[in-house]
Amino acid sequence: MKFFKSKNKKVKKNNSKDVNVKRKYFTLKSTLIYLFLYFCTLEIIYSIFILRHTPLNSYLVLILRDIIIFFATTLLIKYFLYMTISPWYEVQYNNFLKKFKWKIKRYRPKVSVIVPAWNEEVGIISTMKSVLNNTYRKIELIVVNDGSTDNSDKIIKDFIKEFKKTNKNKDKSIIYKYKENGGKGNALNTAIGLSSGEIIISIDADCIVDKEAINNFVILFADPNVKAAVGNVKISSSGGFLSTLQYLEFLFSFYFKKADSVMNSIYIIGGAAGAFRREVFEKLGLYNPNNITEDIELSVRIQKAGMKIVYASRSIIYTEGASDLKGLISQRSRWKKGRVQTFQQHKDLFFSSDKKHRKILTFIILPFAIFGDFQLSLELIFLLILFIVSFLSNNFSSFLSGIIVVSFMFFVQIFFDNARKENKLSFSLLSPIAWMMFYVTTFVEVNALVKSIKTKEMKWQKWDRKGIAESVTR
């Protein structure tokens, strides 16, 4: 299906030229940053072998160093265990395909894709097109406009008119509702109320859905025990340093969801790519609009009910990352505040011995999440102390384990990232400096943690949208 042929090709051409010029600038700027990080990394490795170590006799310094090493080692052990468990996801998935082979062929339920939108005129049409162009046939697209003040209402209505004229597949339909602003949770609940599908998939209004994503979600629900699934969200990297950093970060975290899926311990289903059996909402209720991360709260509620959540690695959804540091910090602040709010609300899940709760989740993963935030609050101080101690002792070997482990993890994930078929070599070259790139993430996360504590009320995240180019998602 093709919609909205450009009436002004000249303007479109000029806009694309401007975008290309900006991308070249950001790529050049990013390349210089990467070269600087490579220089720093190589200098650290070189210094390990040429510098003569000076022993430090201060007990205070030694104690501080040991504390830092303890926290760093704990984190590296977690990464190692997750890297060991994650490959078993493919074994588990292949066994599932064999077990439910015949049911998968016959199982074709109606799917309702719900999209809450607030001032999303830049990307909403691309999102709608990507949903409707999916290979799965029985799709009901529901868009709820949560009181947008931009031009999104008009362009959505125009798109629907054009769709009705050209649509030949009667199994695909669009439902659209404009409502007063009430927040994302309310918009999602309104969409669920309008839906009629057996499977409900939530997609953010700035996303592009891979053409096989919905079908790959449905396959997993052939197992009647599966009640929810989280998709594989990828940042559409435009070549800029910040977008590349977010791409690597998402690649890292979603690869580890394979391990969480194997252990049946997923407790976060992001709003950008979440699929649910309708009975989840019938039994547990709708999203909690009073929680600023309504998706995390619902995910924890599903785990609390003893329902099974799986990872859909082949259901790929591309999203636009934050365009600037301020927007990224605001996003992460909302996530952190919402997670703390959720943990307080469901604190009885921690160390729960209830038979329906996974002990690895309640006794290890959830408490470790709190431990991780505590470690994060001290991270910048730890880094400062570690660098000072390393300079005083002429010994940077404490950084070597981080360089090796993190580089190896990123190289493996980038190399086996099937969604990133192009530019694998260029992304793989970032592996050796990924450990230093993540100091930027640490800075963002610490700032987000502080902001989440200080800020009482948080609303829909918003930054300057540029839209996702089709070529970026390939």
XYZ file of C-alpha atoms in Angstrom:
474
model
C 0.000 0.000 0.000
C 1.262 3.440 -0.877
C -0.180 6.565 0.696
C 0.302 10.319 0.261
C 2.409 10.925 -2.809
C 4.392 14.095 -2.328
C 2.739 17.136 -3.927
C 5.898 19.162 -3.624
C 8.845 17.042 -4.680
C 11.156 20.045 -4.611
C 10.525 20.721 -0.919
C 10.881 17.024 -0.121
C 14.187 16.911 -2.012
C 15.525 19.953 -0.176
C 14.490 18.490 3.197
C 16.267 15.215 2.445
C 19.404 17.178 1.471
C 19.296 19.047 4.800
C 18.931 15.755 6.684
C 21.883 14.240 4.794
C 24.077 17.288 5.545
C 23.178 17.027 9.259
C 23.912 13.289 9.260
C 27.322 13.861 7.658
C 28.104 16.478 10.313
C 27.058 14.199 13.149
C 28.978 11.278 11.647
C 32.158 13.377 11.386
C 31.690 14.693 14.918
C 31.035 11.165 16.213
C 34.076 9.775 14.396
C 36.312 12.282 16.165
C 34.799 11.251 19.513
C 35.365 7.551 18.726
C 39.006 8.225 17.757
C 39.549 10.073 21.032
C 38.044 7.166 23.003
C 40.245 4.708 21.098
C 43.292 6.818 21.958
C 42.344 6.805 25.678
C 41.703 3.044 25.672
C 44.981 2.217 23.917
C 46.896 4.527 26.273
C 45.435 2.710 29.301
C 46.342 -0.717 27.878
C 49.824 0.516 26.903
C 50.441 1.995 30.343
C 49.699 -1.341 32.046
C 52.790 -2.827 30.429
C 55.231 0.103 30.485
C 54.551 1.943 33.735
C 56.376 0.929 36.874
C 53.834 0.335 39.624
C 54.137 2.361 42.825
C 52.694 0.567 45.869
C 50.229 2.528 47.994
C 50.531 2.105 51.765
C 47.433 4.035 52.787
C 44.901 1.674 54.399
C 42.056 4.059 53.573
C 42.950 4.033 49.882
C 43.273 0.242 49.861
C 39.898 -0.179 51.589
C 38.226 2.196 49.140
C 39.802 0.341 46.220
C 38.593 -3.010 47.553
C 35.037 -1.662 47.958
C 35.063 -0.415 44.371
C 36.445 -3.733 43.112
C 33.681 -5.564 45.023
C 30.931 -3.560 43.325
C 32.580 -3.833 39.894
C 33.158 -7.581 40.293
C 29.533 -8.137 41.316
C 28.380 -6.372 38.156
C 30.801 -8.282 35.928
C 29.684 -11.599 37.452
C 26.090 -10.701 36.590
C 27.098 -9.908 32.996
C 29.045 -13.168 32.741
C 26.109 -15.238 34.010
C 23.682 -13.519 31.645
C 26.062 -14.067 28.712
C 26.227 -17.752 29.656
C 22.448 -18.184 29.962
C 21.336 -16.054 26.977
C 22.395 -18.520 24.209
C 20.027 -21.113 25.720
C 17.148 -18.906 24.601
C 17.572 -20.132 21.011
C 17.533 -23.758 22.185
C 14.355 -23.081 24.164
C 12.750 -21.276 21.214
C 13.552 -24.086 18.757
C 12.085 -26.643 21.168
C 8.955 -24.495 21.398
C 8.634 -24.422 17.577
C 8.837 -28.219 17.452
C 6.379 -28.736 20.293
C 3.716 -26.362 18.937
C 4.450 -26.872 15.225
C 0.898 -27.775 14.193
C -0.838 -25.273 16.443
C 1.340 -22.427 15.144
C 0.116 -23.135 11.601
C -3.559 -22.990 12.629
C -3.398 -20.274 15.279
C -4.510 -17.019 13.655
C -6.264 -14.840 16.259
C -7.335 -11.259 15.667
C -4.671 -8.811 16.839
C -5.416 -5.329 18.165
C -2.435 -2.969 17.896
C -2.950 -0.006 20.223
C -1.025 3.243 19.726
C -1.345 6.076 22.278
C -0.259 9.414 20.807
C 0.412 12.889 22.125
C 1.838 15.524 19.759
C 3.366 12.926 17.445
C 2.791 14.551 14.046
C 6.379 13.781 12.975
C 6.237 9.985 13.167
C 2.655 8.792 13.719
C 1.865 8.126 10.035
C 5.052 6.088 9.589
C 4.067 4.077 12.658
C 0.566 3.431 11.330
C 1.877 2.418 7.907
C 4.393 -0.006 9.399
C 1.630 -1.717 11.399
C -0.731 -1.998 8.432
C 2.047 -3.243 6.132
C 2.786 -6.187 8.430
C 2.550 -9.641 6.877
C 0.020 -10.757 9.497
C -3.477 -10.304 8.047
C -5.968 -9.985 10.915
C -4.936 -6.588 12.333
C -7.055 -3.972 14.044
C -5.103 -0.727 14.489
C -6.374 1.540 17.265
C -4.921 5.031 17.648
C -5.914 7.172 20.629
C -4.930 10.824 20.374
C -4.503 12.068 23.932
C -5.409 15.720 23.434
C -2.597 16.600 21.035
C -2.166 20.293 20.294
C -0.133 19.830 17.107
C -1.293 18.807 13.626
C -1.531 15.077 14.382
C -5.361 14.953 14.518
C -5.698 16.258 10.966
C -2.968 14.118 9.406
C -4.312 10.963 11.082
C -7.834 11.653 9.776
C -6.473 12.348 6.288
C -4.491 9.121 6.380
C -7.551 7.095 7.432
C -9.599 8.559 4.552
C -6.896 7.573 2.071
C -6.567 4.136 3.674
C -10.290 3.418 3.339
C -10.144 4.297 -0.356
C -7.183 2.077 -1.176
C -7.442 -0.756 1.345
C -8.306 -4.111 -0.255
C -7.684 -6.268 2.802
C -10.910 -6.362 4.814
C -9.085 -8.069 7.693
C -7.187 -4.841 8.378
C -8.984 -1.859 9.886
C -8.320 1.395 11.752
C -10.143 2.806 14.773
C -9.302 6.373 15.747
C -10.350 8.398 18.791
C -9.437 11.898 19.902
C -9.851 12.493 23.640
C -8.990 15.107 26.225
C -5.484 14.890 27.626
C -5.370 12.398 30.468
C -1.930 10.798 30.240
C -0.524 7.756 28.507
C -2.118 5.229 30.890
C -5.592 6.623 30.224
C -4.943 6.630 26.465
C -3.880 2.968 26.585
C -6.957 2.014 28.618
C -9.218 3.838 26.161
C -7.605 1.899 23.303
C -8.082 -1.424 25.108
C -11.757 -0.554 25.608
C -12.132 -0.008 21.858
C -10.268 -3.199 20.933
C -11.720 -6.603 20.080
C -8.622 -8.740 19.391
C -7.581 -11.808 21.344
C -3.994 -10.489 21.364
C -3.350 -6.831 22.237
C -0.045 -5.263 21.208
C 1.056 -1.840 22.470
C 3.286 0.270 20.226
C 4.600 3.787 20.837
C 3.718 6.461 18.286
C 7.354 7.059 17.304
C 8.075 3.454 16.319
C 8.492 1.532 13.078
C 7.274 -2.065 13.244
C 9.220 -4.700 11.316
C 6.976 -6.371 8.729
C 7.231 -9.779 10.462
C 6.978 -8.477 14.033
C 3.268 -9.092 14.639
C 3.386 -12.604 13.179
C 6.388 -13.418 15.393
C 4.462 -12.175 18.439
C 1.443 -14.346 17.580
C 3.593 -17.469 17.173
C 4.591 -17.306 20.846
C 0.944 -17.171 21.979
C 0.369 -20.600 20.410
C 1.556 -21.776 23.827
C -1.524 -21.289 26.071
C 0.738 -20.703 29.094
C 2.199 -17.543 27.546
C 0.217 -14.535 28.747
C 2.514 -11.686 27.643
C 5.576 -11.034 25.500
C 8.090 -8.223 25.169
C 9.433 -7.331 21.731
C 12.977 -6.587 20.627
C 13.251 -2.781 20.636
C 16.087 -1.210 18.675
C 17.217 2.389 18.457
C 17.361 3.651 14.873
C 20.914 4.941 14.936
C 21.440 7.930 12.636
C 25.221 7.965 13.042
C 25.316 10.546 15.835
C 27.195 9.686 19.024
C 24.133 9.850 21.302
C 21.934 7.724 19.030
C 24.736 5.164 18.596
C 25.212 5.064 22.367
C 21.487 4.364 22.839
C 21.596 1.727 20.086
C 24.400 -0.124 21.883
C 22.663 0.254 25.240
C 19.392 -1.198 23.919
C 21.251 -3.991 22.126
C 22.921 -4.842 25.423
C 19.785 -4.800 27.595
C 17.513 -6.610 25.131
C 20.093 -9.319 24.515
C 19.977 -9.993 28.248
C 16.203 -10.362 28.058
C 16.972 -13.723 26.468
C 18.395 -14.844 29.808
C 15.420 -13.360 31.694
C 13.083 -15.243 29.340
C 14.905 -18.529 29.929
C 14.605 -17.966 33.693
C 10.974 -16.739 33.338
C 11.917 -13.600 35.238
C 11.001 -10.720 32.879
C 9.455 -7.920 34.928
C 9.567 -5.032 32.419
C 7.481 -5.005 29.240
C 8.146 -1.634 27.618
C 5.278 0.280 26.057
C 7.161 0.422 22.755
C 6.713 -3.309 22.137
C 4.455 -5.282 24.468
C 1.992 -8.051 23.574
C -0.713 -9.369 25.915
C -3.402 -11.995 25.869
C -6.745 -10.277 26.455
C -7.333 -12.310 29.605
C -4.466 -10.410 31.286
C -6.609 -7.260 31.341
C -9.787 -9.194 32.130
C -8.219 -10.852 35.191
C -5.756 -8.216 36.420
C -7.398 -5.010 35.268
C -6.136 -2.272 32.958
C -3.044 -0.055 33.123
C -2.621 1.998 36.277
C -2.821 5.637 35.073
C -1.519 6.865 38.437
C 1.855 5.199 37.834
C 4.160 7.231 35.561
C 5.575 3.988 34.121
C 2.298 2.170 33.682
C 4.019 -0.469 31.522
C 6.444 -1.499 34.293
C 3.650 -1.633 36.886
C 1.522 -3.890 34.657
C 4.535 -6.138 33.962
C 5.231 -6.612 37.684
C 1.523 -7.242 38.289
C 1.588 -10.004 35.650
C 4.603 -11.638 37.330
C 2.907 -11.257 40.706
C -0.094 -13.175 39.363
C 2.207 -16.023 38.336
C 1.593 -15.508 34.620
C 4.280 -16.344 32.066
C 6.093 -13.549 30.194
C 8.446 -14.381 27.314
C 10.857 -12.468 25.115
C 10.042 -12.177 21.406
C 13.523 -11.619 19.951
C 12.239 -11.817 16.381
C 9.540 -9.187 16.934
C 11.662 -6.165 16.088
C 10.404 -2.625 16.664
C 12.543 0.397 15.863
C 12.185 3.494 17.996
C 13.629 6.987 17.926
C 16.058 7.662 20.735
C 16.379 10.924 22.604
C 17.867 13.606 20.365
C 19.760 15.400 23.130
C 21.235 14.789 26.574
C 18.465 16.678 28.360
C 15.775 14.557 26.724
C 17.655 11.346 27.538
C 17.998 12.307 31.212
C 14.279 13.163 31.395
C 13.365 9.802 29.872
C 15.534 7.840 32.295
C 14.282 9.908 35.257
C 10.722 8.898 34.453
C 11.744 5.236 34.157
C 13.579 5.271 37.487
C 10.870 7.097 39.389
C 8.216 4.789 37.931
C 10.176 1.663 38.815
C 10.668 2.810 42.418
C 6.958 3.639 42.577
C 6.142 0.158 41.267
C 8.503 -1.575 43.700
C 6.898 0.289 46.604
C 3.443 -0.709 45.399
C 4.419 -4.372 45.029
C 7.016 -4.637 47.810
C 5.489 -7.925 48.986
C 6.882 -9.556 45.817
C 10.427 -9.112 47.165
C 11.677 -12.308 48.830
C 8.251 -13.878 48.298
C 8.100 -17.615 48.960
C 4.722 -18.004 47.234
C 4.766 -21.049 44.939
C 3.504 -19.081 41.943
C 6.459 -16.661 42.138
C 9.829 -17.441 40.581
C 12.370 -17.480 43.411
C 15.162 -16.327 41.111
C 13.069 -13.213 40.468
C 11.961 -12.499 44.025
C 15.197 -13.423 45.823
C 17.863 -12.358 43.296
C 16.791 -10.243 40.309
C 14.469 -7.754 42.035
C 16.773 -7.183 45.055
C 19.703 -6.848 42.638
C 17.809 -4.071 40.830
C 17.781 -2.106 44.099
C 21.454 -2.965 44.644
C 22.171 -1.676 41.112
C 20.583 1.705 41.869
C 22.563 1.942 45.114
C 25.751 1.190 43.204
C 24.773 3.750 40.577
C 24.385 6.466 43.200
C 28.052 5.941 44.117
C 29.355 5.252 40.610
C 30.796 8.679 39.775
C 32.555 8.846 43.155
C 33.906 5.331 42.611
C 35.220 6.243 39.154
C 36.907 9.365 40.446
C 38.592 7.448 43.274
C 39.644 4.628 40.941
C 41.236 7.027 38.457
C 43.059 8.913 41.246
C 44.364 5.662 42.765
C 45.441 4.424 39.322
C 47.356 7.641 38.611
C 49.035 7.641 42.016
C 50.086 4.001 41.719
C 50.799 4.064 37.952
C 48.627 0.960 37.735
C 45.623 0.892 35.397
C 45.227 -2.890 35.392
C 41.940 -2.573 37.321
C 40.391 -1.270 34.101
C 41.619 -4.203 32.024
C 38.921 -6.661 33.092
C 36.234 -4.116 32.221
C 37.757 -3.493 28.797
C 37.984 -7.217 27.985
C 34.568 -8.283 29.315
C 32.536 -5.372 27.953
C 34.310 -5.432 24.570
C 33.688 -9.152 24.185
C 30.010 -8.833 25.128
C 29.351 -6.060 22.648
C 31.269 -7.747 19.849
C 29.235 -10.940 20.250
C 25.922 -9.067 20.370
C 26.681 -6.828 17.380
C 28.043 -9.720 15.319
C 24.928 -11.839 15.931
C 22.474 -8.953 15.592
C 20.464 -10.175 12.587
C 18.462 -6.953 12.430
C 21.640 -4.996 11.748
C 22.588 -6.592 8.429
C 24.461 -3.559 7.167
C 27.433 -1.754 8.758
C 28.165 -4.643 11.113
C 31.888 -4.036 10.750
C 31.648 -0.354 11.677
C 29.492 -1.147 14.713
C 31.824 -4.006 15.724
C 34.716 -1.540 15.741
C 32.960 0.260 18.592
C 33.255 -2.804 20.858
C 36.736 -1.992 22.257
C 35.632 1.506 23.315
C 32.105 0.606 24.468
C 33.309 0.509 28.097
C 34.286 4.200 27.877
C 31.159 5.158 25.930
C 29.130 3.814 28.810
C 30.626 6.379 31.157
C 28.301 8.782 29.348
C 25.426 6.430 30.175
C 26.592 6.384 33.789
C 26.530 10.185 33.854
C 22.997 10.154 32.389
C 21.755 7.488 34.801
C 23.172 9.249 37.877
C 21.579 12.523 36.813
C 18.318 10.691 36.124
C 18.430 9.095 39.581
C 18.914 12.483 41.253
C 16.193 14.086 39.122
C 13.754 11.249 39.830
C 14.191 11.865 43.572
C 13.825 15.655 43.308
C 10.952 15.821 40.799
C 7.526 15.100 42.250
C 5.485 14.985 39.045
C 6.505 13.745 35.595
C 4.493 13.780 32.376
C 4.715 12.303 28.883
C 8.327 12.401 27.732
C 8.896 14.820 24.881
C 11.886 15.857 22.803
C 12.529 17.207 19.347
C 11.358 14.434 17.007
C 13.166 13.961 13.708
C 11.393 10.795 12.598
C 12.877 7.429 11.636
C 14.292 7.105 8.117
C 13.322 3.834 6.436
C 16.925 3.102 5.488
C 18.047 3.397 9.132
C 15.868 0.440 10.184
C 17.433 -1.995 7.770
